[in-house]
CSV table of C-alpha atoms and ligand atoms in Angstrom, one decimal:
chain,number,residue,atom,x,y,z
O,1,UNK,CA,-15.1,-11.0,-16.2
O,2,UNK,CA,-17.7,-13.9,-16.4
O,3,UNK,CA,-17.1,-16.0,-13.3
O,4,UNK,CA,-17.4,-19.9,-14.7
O,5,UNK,CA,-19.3,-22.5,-12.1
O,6,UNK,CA,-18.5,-25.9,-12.6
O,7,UNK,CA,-20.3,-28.4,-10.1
O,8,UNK,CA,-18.3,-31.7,-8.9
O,9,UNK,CA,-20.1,-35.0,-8.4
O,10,UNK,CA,-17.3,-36.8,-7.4
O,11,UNK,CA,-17.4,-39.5,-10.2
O,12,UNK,CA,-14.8,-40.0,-13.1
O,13,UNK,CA,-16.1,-36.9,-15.1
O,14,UNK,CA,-14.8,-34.7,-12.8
O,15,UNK,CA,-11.5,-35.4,-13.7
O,16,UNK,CA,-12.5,-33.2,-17.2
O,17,UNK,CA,-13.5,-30.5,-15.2
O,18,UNK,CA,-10.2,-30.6,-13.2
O,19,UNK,CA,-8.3,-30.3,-16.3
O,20,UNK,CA,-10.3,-27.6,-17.5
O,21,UNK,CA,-9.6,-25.4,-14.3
O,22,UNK,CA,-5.9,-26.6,-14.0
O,23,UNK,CA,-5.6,-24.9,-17.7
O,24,UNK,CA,-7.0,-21.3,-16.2
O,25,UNK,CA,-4.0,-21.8,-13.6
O,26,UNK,CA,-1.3,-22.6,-15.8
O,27,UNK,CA,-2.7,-19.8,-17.8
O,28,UNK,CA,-2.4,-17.4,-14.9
O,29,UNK,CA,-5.9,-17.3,-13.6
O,30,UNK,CA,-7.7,-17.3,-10.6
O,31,UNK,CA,-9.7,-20.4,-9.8
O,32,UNK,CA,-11.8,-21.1,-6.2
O,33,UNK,CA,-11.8,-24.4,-5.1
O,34,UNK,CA,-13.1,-26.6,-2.2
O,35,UNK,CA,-11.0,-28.0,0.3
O,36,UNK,CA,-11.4,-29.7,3.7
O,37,UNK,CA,-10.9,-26.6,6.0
O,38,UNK,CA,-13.0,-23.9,3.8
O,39,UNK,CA,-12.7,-23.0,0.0
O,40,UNK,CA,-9.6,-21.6,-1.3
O,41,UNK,CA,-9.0,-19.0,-4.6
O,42,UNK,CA,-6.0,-20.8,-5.9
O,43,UNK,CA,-3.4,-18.7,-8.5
O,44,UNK,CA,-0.3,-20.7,-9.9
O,45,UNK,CA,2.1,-19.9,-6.8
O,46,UNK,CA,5.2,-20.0,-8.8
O,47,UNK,CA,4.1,-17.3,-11.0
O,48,UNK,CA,4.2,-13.7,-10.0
O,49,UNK,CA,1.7,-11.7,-11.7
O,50,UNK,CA,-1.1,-14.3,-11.1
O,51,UNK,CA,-0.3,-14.5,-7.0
O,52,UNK,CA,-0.6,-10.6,-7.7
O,53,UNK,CA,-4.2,-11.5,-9.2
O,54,UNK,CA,-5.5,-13.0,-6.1
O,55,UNK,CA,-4.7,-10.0,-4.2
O,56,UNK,CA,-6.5,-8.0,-6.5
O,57,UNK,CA,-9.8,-9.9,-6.7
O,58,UNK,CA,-9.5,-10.4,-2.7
O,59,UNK,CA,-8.8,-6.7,-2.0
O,60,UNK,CA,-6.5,-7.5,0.2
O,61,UNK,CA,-3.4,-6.0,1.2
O,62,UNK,CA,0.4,-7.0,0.0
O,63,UNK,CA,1.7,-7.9,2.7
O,64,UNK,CA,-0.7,-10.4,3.8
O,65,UNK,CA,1.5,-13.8,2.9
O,66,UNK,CA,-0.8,-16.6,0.7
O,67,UNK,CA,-0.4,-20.2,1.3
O,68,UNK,CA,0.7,-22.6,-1.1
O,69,UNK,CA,-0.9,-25.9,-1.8
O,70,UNK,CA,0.9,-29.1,-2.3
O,71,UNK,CA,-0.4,-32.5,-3.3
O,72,UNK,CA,3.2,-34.7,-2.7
O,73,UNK,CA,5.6,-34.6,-0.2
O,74,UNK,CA,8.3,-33.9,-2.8
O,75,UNK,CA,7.2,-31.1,-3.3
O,76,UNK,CA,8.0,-29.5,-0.3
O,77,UNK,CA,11.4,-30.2,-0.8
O,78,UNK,CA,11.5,-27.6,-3.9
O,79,UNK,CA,10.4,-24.4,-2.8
O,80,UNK,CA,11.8,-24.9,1.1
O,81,UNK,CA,15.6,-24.6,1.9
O,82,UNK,CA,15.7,-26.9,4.7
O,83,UNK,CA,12.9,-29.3,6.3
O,84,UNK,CA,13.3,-30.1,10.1
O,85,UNK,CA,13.2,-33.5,11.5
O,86,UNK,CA,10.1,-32.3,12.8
O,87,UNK,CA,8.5,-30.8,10.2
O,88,UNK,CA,8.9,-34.2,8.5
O,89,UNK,CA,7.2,-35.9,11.6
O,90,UNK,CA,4.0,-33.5,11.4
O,91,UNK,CA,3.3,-34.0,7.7
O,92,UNK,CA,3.3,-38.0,8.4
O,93,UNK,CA,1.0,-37.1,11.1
O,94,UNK,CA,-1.5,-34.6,9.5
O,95,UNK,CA,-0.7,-34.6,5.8
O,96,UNK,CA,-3.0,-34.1,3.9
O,97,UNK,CA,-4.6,-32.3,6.4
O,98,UNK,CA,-5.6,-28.8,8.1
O,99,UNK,CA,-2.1,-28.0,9.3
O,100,UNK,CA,0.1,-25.2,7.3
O,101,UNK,CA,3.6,-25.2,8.0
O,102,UNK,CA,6.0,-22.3,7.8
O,103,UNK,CA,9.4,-22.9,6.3
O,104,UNK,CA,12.1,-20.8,4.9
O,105,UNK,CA,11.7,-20.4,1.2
O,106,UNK,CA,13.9,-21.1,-1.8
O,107,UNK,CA,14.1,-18.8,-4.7
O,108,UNK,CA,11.5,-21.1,-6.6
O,109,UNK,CA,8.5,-19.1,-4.8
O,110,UNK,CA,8.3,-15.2,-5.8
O,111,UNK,CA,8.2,-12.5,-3.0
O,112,UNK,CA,4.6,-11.8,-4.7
O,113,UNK,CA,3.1,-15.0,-3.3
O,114,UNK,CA,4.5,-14.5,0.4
O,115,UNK,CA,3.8,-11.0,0.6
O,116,UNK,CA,7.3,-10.0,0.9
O,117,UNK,CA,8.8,-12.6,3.4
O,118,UNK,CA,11.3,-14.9,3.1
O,119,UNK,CA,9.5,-17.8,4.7
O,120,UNK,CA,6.4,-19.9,3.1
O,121,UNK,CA,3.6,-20.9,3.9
O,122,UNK,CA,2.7,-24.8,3.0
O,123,UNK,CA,0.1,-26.9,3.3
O,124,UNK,CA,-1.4,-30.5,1.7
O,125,UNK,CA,-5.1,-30.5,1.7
O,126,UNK,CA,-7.3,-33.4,2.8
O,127,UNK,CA,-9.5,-33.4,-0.3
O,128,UNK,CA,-9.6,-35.7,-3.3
O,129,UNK,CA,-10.8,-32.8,-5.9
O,130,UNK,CA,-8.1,-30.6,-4.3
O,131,UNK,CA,-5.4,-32.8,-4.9
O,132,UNK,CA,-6.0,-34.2,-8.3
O,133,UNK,CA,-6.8,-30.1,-9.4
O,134,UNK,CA,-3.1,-29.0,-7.6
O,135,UNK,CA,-1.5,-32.3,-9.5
O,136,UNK,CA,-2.7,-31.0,-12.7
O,137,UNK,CA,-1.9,-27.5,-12.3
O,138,UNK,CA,1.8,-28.4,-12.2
O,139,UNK,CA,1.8,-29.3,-8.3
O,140,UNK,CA,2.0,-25.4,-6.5
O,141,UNK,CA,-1.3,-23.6,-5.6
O,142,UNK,CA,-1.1,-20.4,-3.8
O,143,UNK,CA,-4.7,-19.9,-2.4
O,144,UNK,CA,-5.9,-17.9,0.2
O,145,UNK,CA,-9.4,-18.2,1.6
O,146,UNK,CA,-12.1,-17.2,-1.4
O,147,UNK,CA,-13.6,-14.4,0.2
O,148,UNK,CA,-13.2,-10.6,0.3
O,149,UNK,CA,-10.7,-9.6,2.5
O,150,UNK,CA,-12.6,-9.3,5.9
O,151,UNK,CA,-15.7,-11.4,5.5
O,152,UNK,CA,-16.2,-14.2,6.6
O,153,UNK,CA,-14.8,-17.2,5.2
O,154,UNK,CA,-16.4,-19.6,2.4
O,155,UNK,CA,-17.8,-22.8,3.4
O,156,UNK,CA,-19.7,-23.3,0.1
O,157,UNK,CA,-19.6,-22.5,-3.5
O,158,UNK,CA,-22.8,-20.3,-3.0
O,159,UNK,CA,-20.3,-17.5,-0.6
O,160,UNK,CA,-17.8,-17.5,-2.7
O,161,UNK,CA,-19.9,-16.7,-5.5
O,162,UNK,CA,-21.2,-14.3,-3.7
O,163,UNK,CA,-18.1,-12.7,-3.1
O,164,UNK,CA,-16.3,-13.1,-6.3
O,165,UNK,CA,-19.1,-13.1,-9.1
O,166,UNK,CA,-17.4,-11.3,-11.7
O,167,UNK,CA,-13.9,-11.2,-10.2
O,168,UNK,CA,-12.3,-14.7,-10.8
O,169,UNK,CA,-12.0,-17.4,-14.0
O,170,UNK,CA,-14.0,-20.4,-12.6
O,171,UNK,CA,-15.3,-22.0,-8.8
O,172,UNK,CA,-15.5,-25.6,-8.9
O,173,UNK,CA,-18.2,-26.4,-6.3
O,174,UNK,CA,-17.4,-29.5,-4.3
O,175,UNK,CA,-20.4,-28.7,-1.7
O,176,UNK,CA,-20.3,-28.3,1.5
O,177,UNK,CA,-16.7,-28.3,3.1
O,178,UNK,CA,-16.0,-31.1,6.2
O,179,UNK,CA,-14.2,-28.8,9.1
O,180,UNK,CA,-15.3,-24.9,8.5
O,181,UNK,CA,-12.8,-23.2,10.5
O,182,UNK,CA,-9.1,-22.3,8.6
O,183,UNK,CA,-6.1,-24.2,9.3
O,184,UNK,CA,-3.8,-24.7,12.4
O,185,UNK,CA,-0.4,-22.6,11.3
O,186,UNK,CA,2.5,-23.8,12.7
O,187,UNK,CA,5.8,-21.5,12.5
O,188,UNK,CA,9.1,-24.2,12.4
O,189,UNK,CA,11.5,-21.1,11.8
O,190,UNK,CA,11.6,-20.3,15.4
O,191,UNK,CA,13.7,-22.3,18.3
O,192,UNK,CA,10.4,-23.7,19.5
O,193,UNK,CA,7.5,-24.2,17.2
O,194,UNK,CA,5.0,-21.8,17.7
O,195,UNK,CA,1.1,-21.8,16.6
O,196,UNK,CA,0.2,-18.9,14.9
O,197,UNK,CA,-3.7,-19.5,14.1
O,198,UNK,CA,-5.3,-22.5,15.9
O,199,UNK,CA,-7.2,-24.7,14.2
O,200,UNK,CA,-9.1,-28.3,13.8
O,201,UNK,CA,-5.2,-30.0,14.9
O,202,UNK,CA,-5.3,-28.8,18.7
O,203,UNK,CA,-1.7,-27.3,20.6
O,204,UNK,CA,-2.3,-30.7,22.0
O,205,UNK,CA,-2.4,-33.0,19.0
O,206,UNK,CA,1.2,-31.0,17.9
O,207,UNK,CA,2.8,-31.6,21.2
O,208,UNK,CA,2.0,-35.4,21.4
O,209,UNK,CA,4.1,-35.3,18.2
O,210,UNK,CA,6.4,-32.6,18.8
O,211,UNK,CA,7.2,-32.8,22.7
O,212,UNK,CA,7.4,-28.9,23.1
O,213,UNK,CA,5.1,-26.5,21.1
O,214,UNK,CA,3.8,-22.6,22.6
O,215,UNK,CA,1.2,-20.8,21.4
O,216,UNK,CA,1.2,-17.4,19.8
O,217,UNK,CA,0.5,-14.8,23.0
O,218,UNK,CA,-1.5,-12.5,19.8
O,219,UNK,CA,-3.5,-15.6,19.2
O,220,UNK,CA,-5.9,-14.7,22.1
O,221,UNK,CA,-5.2,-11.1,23.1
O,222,UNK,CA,-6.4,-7.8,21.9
O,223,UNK,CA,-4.0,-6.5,19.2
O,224,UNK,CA,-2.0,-3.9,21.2
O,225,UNK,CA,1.8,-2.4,21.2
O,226,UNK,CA,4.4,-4.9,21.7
O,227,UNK,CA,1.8,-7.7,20.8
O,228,UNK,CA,2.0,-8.5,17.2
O,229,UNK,CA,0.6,-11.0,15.8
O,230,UNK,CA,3.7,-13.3,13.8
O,231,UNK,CA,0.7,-14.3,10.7
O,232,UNK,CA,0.6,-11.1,9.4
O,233,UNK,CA,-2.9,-12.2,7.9
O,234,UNK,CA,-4.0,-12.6,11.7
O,235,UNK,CA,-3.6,-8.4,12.9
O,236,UNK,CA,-6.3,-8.0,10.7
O,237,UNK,CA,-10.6,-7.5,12.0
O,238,UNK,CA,-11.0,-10.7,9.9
O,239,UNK,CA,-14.4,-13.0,9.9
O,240,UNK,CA,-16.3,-10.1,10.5
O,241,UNK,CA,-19.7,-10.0,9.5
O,242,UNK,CA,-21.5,-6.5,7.9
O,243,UNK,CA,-23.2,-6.5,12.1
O,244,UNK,CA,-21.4,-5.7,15.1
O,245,UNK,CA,-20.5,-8.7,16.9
O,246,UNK,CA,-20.6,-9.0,20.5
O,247,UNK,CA,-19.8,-12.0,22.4
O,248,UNK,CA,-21.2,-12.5,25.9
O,249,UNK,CA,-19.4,-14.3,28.7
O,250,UNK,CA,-21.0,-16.0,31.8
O,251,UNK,CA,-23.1,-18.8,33.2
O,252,UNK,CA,-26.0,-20.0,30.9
O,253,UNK,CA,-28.6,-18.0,32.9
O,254,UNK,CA,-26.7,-14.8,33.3
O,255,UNK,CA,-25.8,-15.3,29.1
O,256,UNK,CA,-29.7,-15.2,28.3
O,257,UNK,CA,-30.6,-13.1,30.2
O,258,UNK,CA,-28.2,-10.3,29.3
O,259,UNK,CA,-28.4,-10.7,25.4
O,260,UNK,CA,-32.3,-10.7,25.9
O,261,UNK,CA,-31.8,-7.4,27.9
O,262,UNK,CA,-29.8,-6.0,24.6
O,263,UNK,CA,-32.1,-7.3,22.3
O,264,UNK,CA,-34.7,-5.4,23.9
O,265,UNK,CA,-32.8,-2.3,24.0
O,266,UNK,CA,-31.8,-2.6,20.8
O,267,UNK,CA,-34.9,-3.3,19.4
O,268,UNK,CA,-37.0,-0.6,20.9
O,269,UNK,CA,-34.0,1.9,19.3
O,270,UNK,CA,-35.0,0.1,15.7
O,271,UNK,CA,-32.3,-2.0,15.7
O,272,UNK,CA,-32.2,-5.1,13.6
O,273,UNK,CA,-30.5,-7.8,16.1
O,274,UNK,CA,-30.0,-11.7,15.9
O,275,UNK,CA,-28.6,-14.1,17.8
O,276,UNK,CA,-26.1,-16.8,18.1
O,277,UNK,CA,-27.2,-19.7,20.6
O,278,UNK,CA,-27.2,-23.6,20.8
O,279,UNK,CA,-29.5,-25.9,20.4
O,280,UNK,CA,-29.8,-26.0,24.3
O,281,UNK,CA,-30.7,-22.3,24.3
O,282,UNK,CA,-32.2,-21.1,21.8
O,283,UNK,CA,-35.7,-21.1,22.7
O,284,UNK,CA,-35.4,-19.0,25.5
O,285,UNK,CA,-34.4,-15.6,23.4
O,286,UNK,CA,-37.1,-13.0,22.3
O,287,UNK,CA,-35.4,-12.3,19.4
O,288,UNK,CA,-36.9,-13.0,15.7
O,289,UNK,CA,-33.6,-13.7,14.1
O,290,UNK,CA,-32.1,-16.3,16.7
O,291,UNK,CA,-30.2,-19.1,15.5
O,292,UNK,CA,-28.9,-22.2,16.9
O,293,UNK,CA,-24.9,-23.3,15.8
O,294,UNK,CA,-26.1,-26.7,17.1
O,295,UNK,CA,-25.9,-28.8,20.2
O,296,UNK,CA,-22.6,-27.9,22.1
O,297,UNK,CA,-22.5,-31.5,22.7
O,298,UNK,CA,-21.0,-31.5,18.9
O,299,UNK,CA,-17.9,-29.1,18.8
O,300,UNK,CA,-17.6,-30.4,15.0
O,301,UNK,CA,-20.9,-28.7,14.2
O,302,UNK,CA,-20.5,-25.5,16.0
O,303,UNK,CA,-16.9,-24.8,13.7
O,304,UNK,CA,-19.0,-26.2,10.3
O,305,UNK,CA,-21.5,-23.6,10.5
O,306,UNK,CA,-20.2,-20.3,12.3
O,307,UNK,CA,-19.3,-18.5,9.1
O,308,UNK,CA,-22.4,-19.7,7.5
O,309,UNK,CA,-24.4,-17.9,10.3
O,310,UNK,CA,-22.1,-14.9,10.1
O,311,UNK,CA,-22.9,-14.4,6.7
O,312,UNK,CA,-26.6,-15.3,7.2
O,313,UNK,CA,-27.0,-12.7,9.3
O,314,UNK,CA,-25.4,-10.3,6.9
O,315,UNK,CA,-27.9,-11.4,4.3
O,316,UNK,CA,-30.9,-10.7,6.7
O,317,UNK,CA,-29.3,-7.0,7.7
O,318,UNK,CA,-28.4,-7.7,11.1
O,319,UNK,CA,-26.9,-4.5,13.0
O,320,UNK,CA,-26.3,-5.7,16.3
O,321,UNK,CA,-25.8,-9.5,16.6
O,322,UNK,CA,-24.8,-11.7,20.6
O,323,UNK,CA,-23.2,-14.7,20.6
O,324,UNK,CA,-22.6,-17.0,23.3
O,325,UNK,CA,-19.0,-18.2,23.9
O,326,UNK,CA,-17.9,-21.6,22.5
O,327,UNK,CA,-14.8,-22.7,25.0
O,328,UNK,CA,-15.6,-26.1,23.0
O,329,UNK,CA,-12.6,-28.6,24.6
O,330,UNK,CA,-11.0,-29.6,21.1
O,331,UNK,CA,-11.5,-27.4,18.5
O,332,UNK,CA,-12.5,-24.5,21.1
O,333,UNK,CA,-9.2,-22.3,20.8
O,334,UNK,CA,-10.2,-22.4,17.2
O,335,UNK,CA,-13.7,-21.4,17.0
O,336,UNK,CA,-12.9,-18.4,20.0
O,337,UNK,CA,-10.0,-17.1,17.9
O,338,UNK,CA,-12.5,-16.6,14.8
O,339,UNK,CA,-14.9,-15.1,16.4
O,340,UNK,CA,-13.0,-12.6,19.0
O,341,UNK,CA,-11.7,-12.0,15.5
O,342,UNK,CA,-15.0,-11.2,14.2
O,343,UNK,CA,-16.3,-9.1,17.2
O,344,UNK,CA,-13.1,-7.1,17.4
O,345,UNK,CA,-12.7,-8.3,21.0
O,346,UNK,CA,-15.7,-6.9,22.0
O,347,UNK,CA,-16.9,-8.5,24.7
O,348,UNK,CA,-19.2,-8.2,27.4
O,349,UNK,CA,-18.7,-9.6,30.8
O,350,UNK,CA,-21.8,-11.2,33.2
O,351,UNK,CA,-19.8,-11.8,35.9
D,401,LIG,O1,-7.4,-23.6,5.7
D,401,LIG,C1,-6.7,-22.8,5.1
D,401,LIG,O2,-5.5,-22.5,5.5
D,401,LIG,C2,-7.3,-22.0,3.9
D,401,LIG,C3,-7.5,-23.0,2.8
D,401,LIG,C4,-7.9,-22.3,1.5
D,401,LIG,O3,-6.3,-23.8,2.6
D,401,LIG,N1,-6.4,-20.9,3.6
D,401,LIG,C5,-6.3,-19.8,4.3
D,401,LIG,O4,-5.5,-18.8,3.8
D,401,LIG,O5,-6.9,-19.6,5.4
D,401,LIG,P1,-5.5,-17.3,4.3
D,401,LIG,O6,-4.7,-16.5,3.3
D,401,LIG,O7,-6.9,-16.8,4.4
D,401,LIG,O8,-4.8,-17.3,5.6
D,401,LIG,C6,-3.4,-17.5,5.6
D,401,LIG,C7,-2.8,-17.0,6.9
D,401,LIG,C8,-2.7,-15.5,6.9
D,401,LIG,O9,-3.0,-15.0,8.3
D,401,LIG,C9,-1.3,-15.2,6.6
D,401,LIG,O10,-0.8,-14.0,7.2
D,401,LIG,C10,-0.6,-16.4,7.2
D,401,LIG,O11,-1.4,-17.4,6.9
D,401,LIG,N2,0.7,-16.7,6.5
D,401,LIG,C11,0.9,-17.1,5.3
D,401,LIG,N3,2.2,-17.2,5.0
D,401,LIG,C12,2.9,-16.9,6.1
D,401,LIG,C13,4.3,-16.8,6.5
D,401,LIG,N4,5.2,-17.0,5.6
D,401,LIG,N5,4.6,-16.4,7.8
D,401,LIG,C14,3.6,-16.1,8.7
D,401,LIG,N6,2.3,-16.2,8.4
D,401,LIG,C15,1.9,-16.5,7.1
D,402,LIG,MG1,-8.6,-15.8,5.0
């Protein structure tokens, strides 16, 4: 298949373009496209066959529920059977935005888009292009991130090129997404909300709208018996760069010190190793492939550019890679989720 690229400027002639890949959805194709959180590779959700496209081209398994985009409230009411009081409150509170909300589902949406569950996943995107391309597709996007299953989510139109060259219609390249890190899920089926993948809106931006809200025990532990994780997409090694990933815990000075300690042993084995450190830090590795994730005075910066590194450090062959922790105090449940994730819980302790 020859994989289309079509660049947005964000002027009026977009609107063309949008229309163009609408027409590949409504014609059962797989189109990637940019939204706020990370890029998504978006199949008309109401349509069986091409929801079972996306799982294809992703290689991922069947019973890993997609998402489906919305660009109007109205929608919602369609493919869910009943929306909480609640639920109603959160989307005037972060729709469009990066919170997905899990309902139960009406016979609109085919067991083929949420991997065989009753319940859907929704979500309304925070991103112009997004919405005007959902709008024209008929108003139901199911979309997934737009990378293989595994690796490393897509923050640009460059990784999910590199990922899906040859196996999708079109990617409309918007640039550079705004937040980096995957939606907040939220799970409204249960007596008490509960967050099943943290994300840019924090447990405590949901309970200063919903009073009571717990977080998923799986979201933070090691996947183990008689701790599953309620996202099925989230029991996954997920994020994970080619590398392994370790993250080292500690004080600053014991941190360095340690990962320089592996580096060298690493090295001397002919290892290829890199580094994850902060702008504060990153000077005092001996490692050739350090990089900084930024000042972690900027918490924004550190989500925006951790797959980006991950998949950096793919590029350059890294076999062992350390990363500091990033207990960041908004979006830090977020970033340390994605990248236990990514290091299989591998940590290693200073203290
Ligand atoms: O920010 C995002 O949410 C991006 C962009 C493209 O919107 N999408 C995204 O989709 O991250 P995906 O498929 O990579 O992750 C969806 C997660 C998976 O872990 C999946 O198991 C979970 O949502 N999920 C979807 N539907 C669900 C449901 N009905 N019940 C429980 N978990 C569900
Ligand atoms: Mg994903």
């Amino acid at each position: 298949m020859n994989t289309k690229l079509r660049i947005l400027t964000g002027t009026q002639s977009d609107l063309r373009l949008l229309r163009e890949a609408a027409d590949v959805i409504s014609g059962g194709g797989l189109v990637a496209f940019p939204t706020e959180t990370v890029y998504g590779l978006g199949a008309d959700a109401l349509n069986r066959e091409a929801s079972e496209k996306i799982y294809a081209a992703k290689g991922r398994p069947s019973d890993n529920p997609l998402i489906v985009h919305i660009a109007d409230i109205e929608a919602l009411f369609r493919i869910v059977k009943y929306v909480p009081e609640y639920a109603l409150r959160l989307s005037e509170h972060f729709w469009p935005g990066p919170l997905t909300m899990i309902f139960e589902k009406t016979d609109m949406v085919p067991k083929e888009t949420t991997g065989g569950l009753s319940t859907v996943a929704v979500r309304m995107p925070n991103h112009k292009a997004a919405l005007e391309f959902i709008r024209a597709a008929g108003g139901y996007i199911a979309a997934p991130s737009a990378n293989i299953s595994g690796r490393p989510s897509p923050t640009t139109a460059q990784h999910v090129f590199e990922d899906m060259n040859g196996r999708i219609d079109l990617i409309l390249d918007g640039g550079a997404v705004g937040i980096g890190v995957e939606s907040t899920i939220i799970d409204l089926t249960a007596d008490v909300p509960m967050i099943l993948r943290p994300g840019f809106v924090n447990e405590e931006m949901l309970a200063k709208v919903l009073g009571k809200v717990i977080m998923d025990p799986a979201v933070s532990q090691k996947p183990k018996e008689g701790i599953r994780p309620k996202a099925p997409g989230m029991k996954y090694r997920h994020y994970a760069p080619k590398g392994l990933l370790s993250l080292v815990r500690g004080d600053t000075e014991s941190v360095v010190s340690k990962i320089n300690c592996l580096v060298r042993e690493k090295e001397s084995a002919g290892k290829k190793t890199a580094v994850i450190a902060t702008d504060e830090t990153k000077a005092r590795y001996n490692c050739a492939n350090v990089k900084s994730i930024g000042t972690r005075e900027d918490e924004e910066g550190i989500a925006r550019r951790l797959y980006a590194i991950l998949r950096e450090f793919d590029t350059m062959g890294a076999e062992f890679i350390y990363s500091e922790e990033f207990d960041t105090p908004q979006m830090g449940a977020a970033i340390m989720n994605r990248l236990l994730k990514a290091a299989g819980h591998n940590v290693i302790d200073t203290i």
